PDB file of C-alpha atoms in Angstrom:
ATOM      1  CA  ALA W 854    -221.641 163.283 -15.961  1.00 77.00           C
ATOM      2  CA  GLN W 855    -219.462 164.353 -19.421  1.00 84.00           C
ATOM      3  CA  SER W 856    -218.622 161.526 -21.870  1.00 91.00           C
ATOM      4  CA  VAL W 857    -217.762 160.548 -25.678  1.00 94.00           C
ATOM      5  CA  THR W 858    -218.799 157.647 -26.579  1.00 96.00           C
ATOM      6  CA  GLN W 859    -217.064 155.842 -30.030  1.00 96.00           C
ATOM      7  CA  PRO W 860    -219.730 152.701 -30.037  1.00 96.00           C
ATOM      8  CA  ASP W 861    -216.668 150.851 -32.696  1.00 95.00           C
ATOM      9  CA  ILE W 862    -212.762 149.945 -31.442  1.00 95.00           C
ATOM     10  CA  HIS W 863    -212.322 148.707 -34.816  1.00 97.00           C
ATOM     11  CA  ILE W 864    -213.890 148.288 -38.505  1.00 97.00           C
ATOM     12  CA  THR W 865    -212.435 147.358 -41.783  1.00 97.00           C
ATOM     13  CA  VAL W 866    -213.632 149.273 -44.809  1.00 97.00           C
ATOM     14  CA  SER W 867    -212.509 147.901 -48.843  1.00 97.00           C
ATOM     15  CA  GLU W 868    -210.639 151.098 -50.294  1.00 97.00           C
ATOM     16  CA  GLY W 869    -213.410 152.907 -51.882  1.00 97.00           C
ATOM     17  CA  ALA W 870    -215.959 151.952 -49.648  1.00 97.00           C
ATOM     18  CA  SER W 871    -217.782 154.777 -47.615  1.00 97.00           C
ATOM     19  CA  LEU W 872    -217.096 155.257 -44.091  1.00 97.00           C
ATOM     20  CA  GLU W 873    -218.565 156.697 -40.887  1.00 97.00           C
ATOM     21  CA  LEU W 874    -217.782 156.106 -37.503  1.00 98.00           C
ATOM     22  CA  ARG W 875    -220.101 157.020 -34.943  1.00 98.00           C
ATOM     23  CA  CYS W 876    -219.671 159.604 -31.872  1.00 97.00           C
ATOM     24  CA  ASN W 877    -222.105 159.936 -29.139  1.00 96.00           C
ATOM     25  CA  TYR W 878    -222.058 162.466 -26.602  1.00 94.00           C
ATOM     26  CA  SER W 879    -222.914 163.785 -23.216  1.00 92.00           C
ATOM     27  CA  TYR W 880    -222.609 167.603 -22.537  1.00 86.00           C
ATOM     28  CA  GLY W 881    -224.213 169.929 -20.139  1.00 80.00           C
ATOM     29  CA  ALA W 882    -223.298 172.638 -21.980  1.00 77.00           C
ATOM     30  CA  THR W 883    -223.089 174.075 -25.734  1.00 77.00           C
ATOM     31  CA  PRO W 884    -220.495 171.841 -26.898  1.00 84.00           C
ATOM     32  CA  TYR W 885    -217.346 172.411 -29.134  1.00 88.00           C
ATOM     33  CA  LEU W 886    -216.704 169.087 -30.731  1.00 92.00           C
ATOM     34  CA  PHE W 887    -213.802 167.748 -32.818  1.00 94.00           C
ATOM     35  CA  TRP W 888    -212.639 164.670 -34.579  1.00 97.00           C
ATOM     36  CA  TYR W 889    -208.670 163.959 -34.486  1.00 97.00           C
ATOM     37  CA  VAL W 890    -206.731 161.632 -36.763  1.00 97.00           C
ATOM     38  CA  GLN W 891    -203.712 159.387 -35.758  1.00 95.00           C
ATOM     39  CA  SER W 892    -201.073 157.867 -37.601  1.00 93.00           C
ATOM     40  CA  PRO W 893    -199.189 154.866 -36.629  1.00 88.00           C
ATOM     41  CA  GLY W 894    -196.293 156.340 -34.536  1.00 86.00           C
ATOM     42  CA  GLN W 895    -197.511 159.533 -34.986  1.00 89.00           C
ATOM     43  CA  GLY W 896    -199.327 162.297 -32.564  1.00 91.00           C
ATOM     44  CA  LEU W 897    -203.242 163.904 -33.162  1.00 94.00           C
ATOM     45  CA  GLN W 898    -203.855 165.481 -35.533  1.00 94.00           C
ATOM     46  CA  LEU W 899    -207.126 167.618 -36.173  1.00 93.00           C
ATOM     47  CA  LEU W 900    -209.112 166.567 -39.009  1.00 96.00           C
ATOM     48  CA  LEU W 901    -212.507 169.020 -38.675  1.00 94.00           C
ATOM     49  CA  LYS W 902    -214.022 170.964 -35.855  1.00 91.00           C
ATOM     50  CA  TYR W 903    -217.618 172.433 -34.860  1.00 91.00           C
ATOM     51  CA  PHE W 904    -219.156 175.043 -32.727  1.00 83.00           C
ATOM     52  CA  SER W 905    -221.650 176.737 -34.504  1.00 78.00           C
ATOM     53  CA  GLY W 906    -223.413 177.040 -37.977  1.00 80.00           C
ATOM     54  CA  ASP W 907    -224.142 174.945 -40.747  1.00 83.00           C
ATOM     55  CA  THR W 908    -224.633 171.011 -38.562  1.00 89.00           C
ATOM     56  CA  LEU W 909    -222.180 169.823 -41.865  1.00 94.00           C
ATOM     57  CA  VAL W 910    -218.473 170.409 -41.509  1.00 94.00           C
ATOM     58  CA  GLN W 911    -215.886 170.065 -44.307  1.00 95.00           C
ATOM     59  CA  GLY W 912    -212.202 168.828 -42.699  1.00 95.00           C
ATOM     60  CA  ILE W 913    -208.622 168.303 -44.333  1.00 95.00           C
ATOM     61  CA  LYS W 914    -208.820 164.946 -46.058  1.00 94.00           C
ATOM     62  CA  GLY W 915    -211.915 164.544 -47.594  1.00 96.00           C
ATOM     63  CA  PHE W 916    -213.694 164.271 -44.675  1.00 97.00           C
ATOM     64  CA  GLU W 917    -217.072 165.430 -43.015  1.00 97.00           C
ATOM     65  CA  ALA W 918    -219.245 165.578 -39.813  1.00 97.00           C
ATOM     66  CA  GLU W 919    -222.433 165.982 -39.400  1.00 95.00           C
ATOM     67  CA  PHE W 920    -223.533 167.648 -35.810  1.00 94.00           C
ATOM     68  CA  LYS W 921    -227.202 166.179 -34.801  1.00 93.00           C
ATOM     69  CA  ARG W 922    -227.978 167.971 -31.457  1.00 90.00           C
ATOM     70  CA  SER W 923    -231.036 165.890 -31.036  1.00 91.00           C
ATOM     71  CA  GLN W 924    -229.555 162.745 -31.244  1.00 93.00           C
ATOM     72  CA  SER W 925    -226.134 163.739 -29.435  1.00 92.00           C
ATOM     73  CA  SER W 926    -224.204 162.399 -32.142  1.00 95.00           C
ATOM     74  CA  PHE W 927    -221.319 163.939 -34.309  1.00 96.00           C
ATOM     75  CA  ASN W 928    -220.101 161.314 -36.819  1.00 98.00           C
ATOM     76  CA  LEU W 929    -217.513 161.303 -39.617  1.00 98.00           C
ATOM     77  CA  ARG W 930    -218.162 160.398 -42.549  1.00 98.00           C
ATOM     78  CA  LYS W 931    -215.974 159.512 -45.765  1.00 98.00           C
ATOM     79  CA  PRO W 932    -217.931 158.628 -49.518  1.00 97.00           C
ATOM     80  CA  SER W 933    -214.776 156.902 -49.980  1.00 97.00           C
ATOM     81  CA  VAL W 934    -211.085 155.482 -48.405  1.00 97.00           C
ATOM     82  CA  HIS W 935    -207.937 155.513 -49.258  1.00 96.00           C
ATOM     83  CA  TRP W 936    -205.750 152.980 -48.131  1.00 96.00           C
ATOM     84  CA  SER W 937    -203.289 155.811 -46.315  1.00 95.00           C
ATOM     85  CA  ASP W 938    -206.694 156.793 -44.382  1.00 97.00           C
ATOM     86  CA  ALA W 939    -206.017 153.634 -41.661  1.00 97.00           C
ATOM     87  CA  ALA W 940    -205.031 155.055 -38.307  1.00 97.00           C
ATOM     88  CA  GLU W 941    -207.017 155.876 -35.360  1.00 97.00           C
ATOM     89  CA  TYR W 942    -209.914 158.199 -35.109  1.00 98.00           C
ATOM     90  CA  PHE W 943    -210.520 159.596 -31.952  1.00 97.00           C
ATOM     91  CA  CYS W 944    -213.676 162.488 -31.258  1.00 96.00           C
ATOM     92  CA  ALA W 945    -213.391 164.988 -28.191  1.00 94.00           C
ATOM     93  CA  VAL W 946    -216.184 167.908 -26.820  1.00 91.00           C
ATOM     94  CA  GLY W 947    -215.153 170.352 -24.891  1.00 86.00           C
ATOM     95  CA  PRO W 948    -216.836 173.720 -23.703  1.00 77.00           C
ATOM     96  CA  TYR W 949    -217.641 176.330 -25.820  1.00 69.00           C
ATOM     97  CA  ASN W 950    -216.176 179.489 -25.958  1.00 59.00           C
ATOM     98  CA  GLN W 951    -213.464 179.108 -23.653  1.00 63.00           C
ATOM     99  CA  GLY W 952    -210.211 176.834 -23.309  1.00 64.00           C
ATOM    100  CA  GLY W 953    -209.879 173.646 -21.059  1.00 72.00           C
ATOM    101  CA  LYS W 954    -209.779 170.378 -21.260  1.00 82.00           C
ATOM    102  CA  LEU W 955    -211.362 167.865 -24.521  1.00 87.00           C
ATOM    103  CA  ILE W 956    -212.810 164.985 -23.702  1.00 89.00           C
ATOM    104  CA  PHE W 957    -212.078 162.516 -25.715  1.00 92.00           C
ATOM    105  CA  GLY W 958    -213.463 158.971 -27.084  1.00 94.00           C
ATOM    106  CA  GLN W 959    -211.712 155.754 -26.351  1.00 93.00           C
ATOM    107  CA  GLY W 960    -210.987 155.801 -30.486  1.00 95.00           C
ATOM    108  CA  THR W 961    -211.870 153.822 -33.565  1.00 97.00           C
ATOM    109  CA  GLU W 962    -209.295 151.849 -35.208  1.00 96.00           C
ATOM    110  CA  LEU W 963    -209.786 151.832 -39.299  1.00 97.00           C
ATOM    111  CA  SER W 964    -208.115 149.470 -40.844  1.00 97.00           C
ATOM    112  CA  VAL W 965    -208.734 149.824 -44.835  1.00 97.00           C
ATOM    113  CA  LYS W 966    -208.686 146.422 -46.787  1.00 95.00           C
ATOM    114  CA  PRO W 967    -206.858 146.692 -50.721  1.00 91.00           C
TER     115      PRO W 967
ATOM    116  CA  ASP K  52    -194.673 177.564 -35.967  1.00 66.00           C
ATOM    117  CA  ALA K  53    -192.462 174.789 -35.252  1.00 81.00           C
ATOM    118  CA  GLY K  54    -195.626 173.264 -33.812  1.00 93.00           C
ATOM    119  CA  VAL K  55    -195.953 171.356 -30.513  1.00 96.00           C
ATOM    120  CA  ILE K  56    -192.178 170.441 -29.818  1.00 96.00           C
ATOM    121  CA  GLN K  57    -191.308 166.942 -27.963  1.00 97.00           C
ATOM    122  CA  SER K  58    -188.066 165.958 -26.368  1.00 96.00           C
ATOM    123  CA  PRO K  59    -186.719 162.787 -26.459  1.00 97.00           C
ATOM    124  CA  ARG K  60    -188.817 161.619 -28.787  1.00 96.00           C
ATOM    125  CA  HIS K  61    -187.681 158.082 -27.522  1.00 97.00           C
ATOM    126  CA  GLU K  62    -186.668 157.095 -23.799  1.00 97.00           C
ATOM    127  CA  VAL K  63    -185.324 153.862 -22.559  1.00 97.00           C
ATOM    128  CA  THR K  64    -184.474 153.163 -18.737  1.00 97.00           C
ATOM    129  CA  GLU K  65    -184.100 150.934 -16.188  1.00 97.00           C
ATOM    130  CA  MET K  66    -186.370 150.765 -13.345  1.00 97.00           C
ATOM    131  CA  GLY K  67    -186.258 153.153 -10.484  1.00 97.00           C
ATOM    132  CA  GLN K  68    -184.913 155.977 -12.313  1.00 97.00           C
ATOM    133  CA  GLU K  69    -185.574 159.427 -12.956  1.00 97.00           C
ATOM    134  CA  VAL K  70    -187.198 160.136 -16.310  1.00 98.00           C
ATOM    135  CA  THR K  71    -187.792 163.582 -17.875  1.00 98.00           C
ATOM    136  CA  LEU K  72    -189.862 164.843 -20.500  1.00 98.00           C
ATOM    137  CA  ARG K  73    -189.548 167.622 -21.728  1.00 98.00           C
ATOM    138  CA  CYS K  74    -192.550 170.208 -24.303  1.00 98.00           C
ATOM    139  CA  LYS K  75    -192.619 173.395 -26.208  1.00 98.00           C
ATOM    140  CA  PRO K  76    -195.636 174.396 -26.570  1.00 97.00           C
ATOM    141  CA  ILE K  77    -196.493 176.606 -29.570  1.00 94.00           C
ATOM    142  CA  SER K  78    -195.942 180.634 -29.234  1.00 94.00           C
ATOM    143  CA  GLY K  79    -198.342 182.342 -27.735  1.00 90.00           C
ATOM    144  CA  HIS K  80    -200.284 179.125 -26.539  1.00 90.00           C
ATOM    145  CA  ASP K  81    -201.711 179.541 -23.176  1.00 90.00           C
ATOM    146  CA  TYR K  82    -202.693 176.001 -22.459  1.00 91.00           C
ATOM    147  CA  LEU K  83    -200.457 173.122 -21.968  1.00 95.00           C
ATOM    148  CA  PHE K  84    -201.843 169.693 -21.436  1.00 96.00           C
ATOM    149  CA  TRP K  85    -199.559 166.144 -20.400  1.00 97.00           C
ATOM    150  CA  TYR K  86    -201.471 162.665 -21.994  1.00 96.00           C
ATOM    151  CA  ARG K  87    -200.781 158.970 -21.204  1.00 96.00           C
ATOM    152  CA  GLN K  88    -201.408 156.819 -24.063  1.00 94.00           C
ATOM    153  CA  THR K  89    -201.330 153.022 -23.275  1.00 93.00           C
ATOM    154  CA  MET K  90    -203.079 150.184 -25.718  1.00 88.00           C
ATOM    155  CA  MET K  91    -204.551 148.978 -22.216  1.00 88.00           C
ATOM    156  CA  ARG K  92    -206.211 152.779 -21.240  1.00 87.00           C
ATOM    157  CA  GLY K  93    -206.024 154.911 -24.335  1.00 88.00           C
ATOM    158  CA  LEU K  94    -205.733 158.035 -24.559  1.00 91.00           C
ATOM    159  CA  GLU K  95    -205.428 159.870 -20.190  1.00 91.00           C
ATOM    160  CA  LEU K  96    -205.486 163.195 -19.699  1.00 93.00           C
ATOM    161  CA  LEU K  97    -202.393 163.753 -16.813  1.00 96.00           C
ATOM    162  CA  ILE K  98    -202.731 167.461 -16.199  1.00 96.00           C
ATOM    163  CA  TYR K  99    -203.180 170.820 -17.873  1.00 94.00           C
ATOM    164  CA  PHE K 100    -202.327 174.412 -17.363  1.00 95.00           C
ATOM    165  CA  ASN K 101    -203.549 177.474 -18.201  1.00 91.00           C
ATOM    166  CA  ASN K 102    -201.367 180.640 -17.747  1.00 93.00           C
ATOM    167  CA  ASN K 103    -198.456 178.362 -17.080  1.00 96.00           C
ATOM    168  CA  VAL K 104    -200.565 177.143 -13.147  1.00 96.00           C
ATOM    169  CA  PRO K 105    -201.617 173.928 -13.125  1.00 95.00           C
ATOM    170  CA  ILE K 106    -205.291 173.981 -13.449  1.00 92.00           C
ATOM    171  CA  ASP K 107    -206.639 169.956 -13.012  1.00 91.00           C
ATOM    172  CA  ASP K 108    -204.405 167.373 -12.033  1.00 94.00           C
ATOM    173  CA  SER K 109    -206.417 164.677 -10.852  1.00 92.00           C
ATOM    174  CA  GLY K 110    -205.163 162.415 -13.824  1.00 92.00           C
ATOM    175  CA  MET K 111    -201.632 161.982 -12.974  1.00 95.00           C
ATOM    176  CA  PRO K 112    -201.341 158.329 -11.599  1.00 89.00           C
ATOM    177  CA  GLU K 113    -199.440 158.745  -8.636  1.00 87.00           C
ATOM    178  CA  ASP K 114    -196.698 160.965  -6.499  1.00 91.00           C
ATOM    179  CA  ARG K 115    -194.145 159.992  -8.870  1.00 96.00           C
ATOM    180  CA  PHE K 116    -195.255 161.819 -11.499  1.00 97.00           C
ATOM    181  CA  SER K 117    -195.212 165.427 -11.255  1.00 97.00           C
ATOM    182  CA  ALA K 118    -195.639 168.238 -13.765  1.00 98.00           C
ATOM    183  CA  LYS K 119    -194.007 171.765 -13.999  1.00 97.00           C
ATOM    184  CA  MET K 120    -194.353 175.402 -16.105  1.00 98.00           C
ATOM    185  CA  PRO K 121    -191.841 177.437 -15.199  1.00 97.00           C
ATOM    186  CA  ASN K 122    -192.445 179.931 -18.029  1.00 95.00           C
ATOM    187  CA  ALA K 123    -194.717 179.837 -21.051  1.00 95.00           C
ATOM    188  CA  SER K 124    -192.921 178.051 -23.474  1.00 96.00           C
ATOM    189  CA  PHE K 125    -191.685 175.116 -21.214  1.00 97.00           C
ATOM    190  CA  SER K 126    -192.903 172.239 -19.503  1.00 98.00           C
ATOM    191  CA  THR K 127    -191.708 169.408 -17.642  1.00 98.00           C
ATOM    192  CA  LEU K 128    -193.329 165.916 -16.708  1.00 98.00           C
ATOM    193  CA  LYS K 129    -191.358 163.496 -14.527  1.00 98.00           C
ATOM    194  CA  ILE K 130    -191.265 160.356 -13.139  1.00 97.00           C
ATOM    195  CA  GLN K 131    -189.058 159.383 -10.415  1.00 97.00           C
ATOM    196  CA  PRO K 132    -188.930 156.350  -9.845  1.00 96.00           C
ATOM    197  CA  SER K 133    -190.211 155.331 -12.868  1.00 97.00           C
ATOM    198  CA  GLU K 134    -191.908 151.258 -12.945  1.00 96.00           C
ATOM    199  CA  PRO K 135    -192.178 149.543 -15.744  1.00 96.00           C
ATOM    200  CA  ARG K 136    -196.275 150.836 -15.583  1.00 95.00           C
ATOM    201  CA  ASP K 137    -194.978 153.926 -16.685  1.00 97.00           C
ATOM    202  CA  SER K 138    -194.228 152.397 -20.133  1.00 97.00           C
ATOM    203  CA  ALA K 139    -196.372 154.643 -22.624  1.00 97.00           C
ATOM    204  CA  VAL K 140    -196.196 157.101 -24.901  1.00 96.00           C
ATOM    205  CA  TYR K 141    -196.598 160.321 -23.448  1.00 98.00           C
ATOM    206  CA  PHE K 142    -198.281 163.180 -25.634  1.00 97.00           C
ATOM    207  CA  CYS K 143    -197.937 167.173 -25.042  1.00 97.00           C
ATOM    208  CA  ALA K 144    -200.601 169.685 -26.351  1.00 95.00           C
ATOM    209  CA  SER K 145    -200.971 173.473 -26.173  1.00 93.00           C
ATOM    210  CA  SER K 146    -204.182 175.972 -27.096  1.00 89.00           C
ATOM    211  CA  SER K 147    -204.687 179.025 -26.702  1.00 85.00           C
ATOM    212  CA  ASN K 148    -208.092 180.911 -25.244  1.00 74.00           C
ATOM    213  CA  ARG K 149    -208.036 183.923 -28.125  1.00 70.00           C
ATOM    214  CA  GLY K 150    -209.266 183.660 -31.482  1.00 63.00           C
ATOM    215  CA  ARG K 151    -212.127 181.788 -33.183  1.00 59.00           C
ATOM    216  CA  GLY K 152    -209.770 178.772 -32.965  1.00 54.00           C
ATOM    217  CA  TYR K 153    -209.945 178.695 -29.100  1.00 57.00           C
ATOM    218  CA  ASN K 154    -209.661 175.541 -27.218  1.00 71.00           C
ATOM    219  CA  GLU K 155    -208.188 173.394 -30.561  1.00 82.00           C
ATOM    220  CA  GLN K 156    -205.378 171.118 -29.084  1.00 89.00           C
ATOM    221  CA  PHE K 157    -202.580 170.651 -31.160  1.00 92.00           C
ATOM    222  CA  PHE K 158    -200.569 167.691 -30.507  1.00 94.00           C
ATOM    223  CA  GLY K 159    -197.078 166.954 -30.575  1.00 95.00           C
ATOM    224  CA  PRO K 160    -195.491 163.547 -32.057  1.00 94.00           C
ATOM    225  CA  GLY K 161    -194.747 162.158 -28.273  1.00 96.00           C
ATOM    226  CA  THR K 162    -191.761 160.784 -26.514  1.00 97.00           C
ATOM    227  CA  ARG K 163    -191.992 156.745 -25.811  1.00 97.00           C
ATOM    228  CA  LEU K 164    -191.372 155.153 -23.007  1.00 98.00           C
ATOM    229  CA  THR K 165    -189.771 152.400 -22.207  1.00 97.00           C
ATOM    230  CA  VAL K 166    -189.156 151.116 -18.502  1.00 97.00           C
ATOM    231  CA  LEU K 167    -187.253 148.340 -18.377  1.00 96.00           C
TER     232      LEU K 167
END
């Protein structure tokens, strides 16, 4: 079955600390992977995506993610968190080389302590 | 491009009333998606279209919900009659099947629906 698991529902980090949000997926075909961010009261915004090539991808706002095929993971990282990063983060997987629906994880809510 | 446009941004209605949510996708995109987001159930895909044709409506909760896409630049999600449990934020998203950015979905700002 196709699924995306974000094991952490809620994470709190201190401002300036490093961050890693976990994402594991189950997908039968070559995956196309995404991280989206949703600020309070807003729609989802794409942070970064991966479909081939270098397994470490850079995104907006200083985020990066690493694709590990052997672990079926696509974890999101940031070396130093800012208070404005407080938001909900969604991992998603979709079919490579075609359109169609994405499968979203349940989301991880990030709180940032001053 | 203005991005995905949704209207209204907020809707408050009474139980039993008909509600119509509207979406204008990004010009040139051939996929359109309707999602519902609640605290309890998270982000749920309701239905999606490809070239104005509904492809998968398995997420539509019941017959009270219907969606149409009469042309490439407009879609509606209708709830008739509405119930308090329909209260949620409804998102529309669009994507393109062309170019290296295909299947990246662009989301609208959402419609916050409250059914009293």
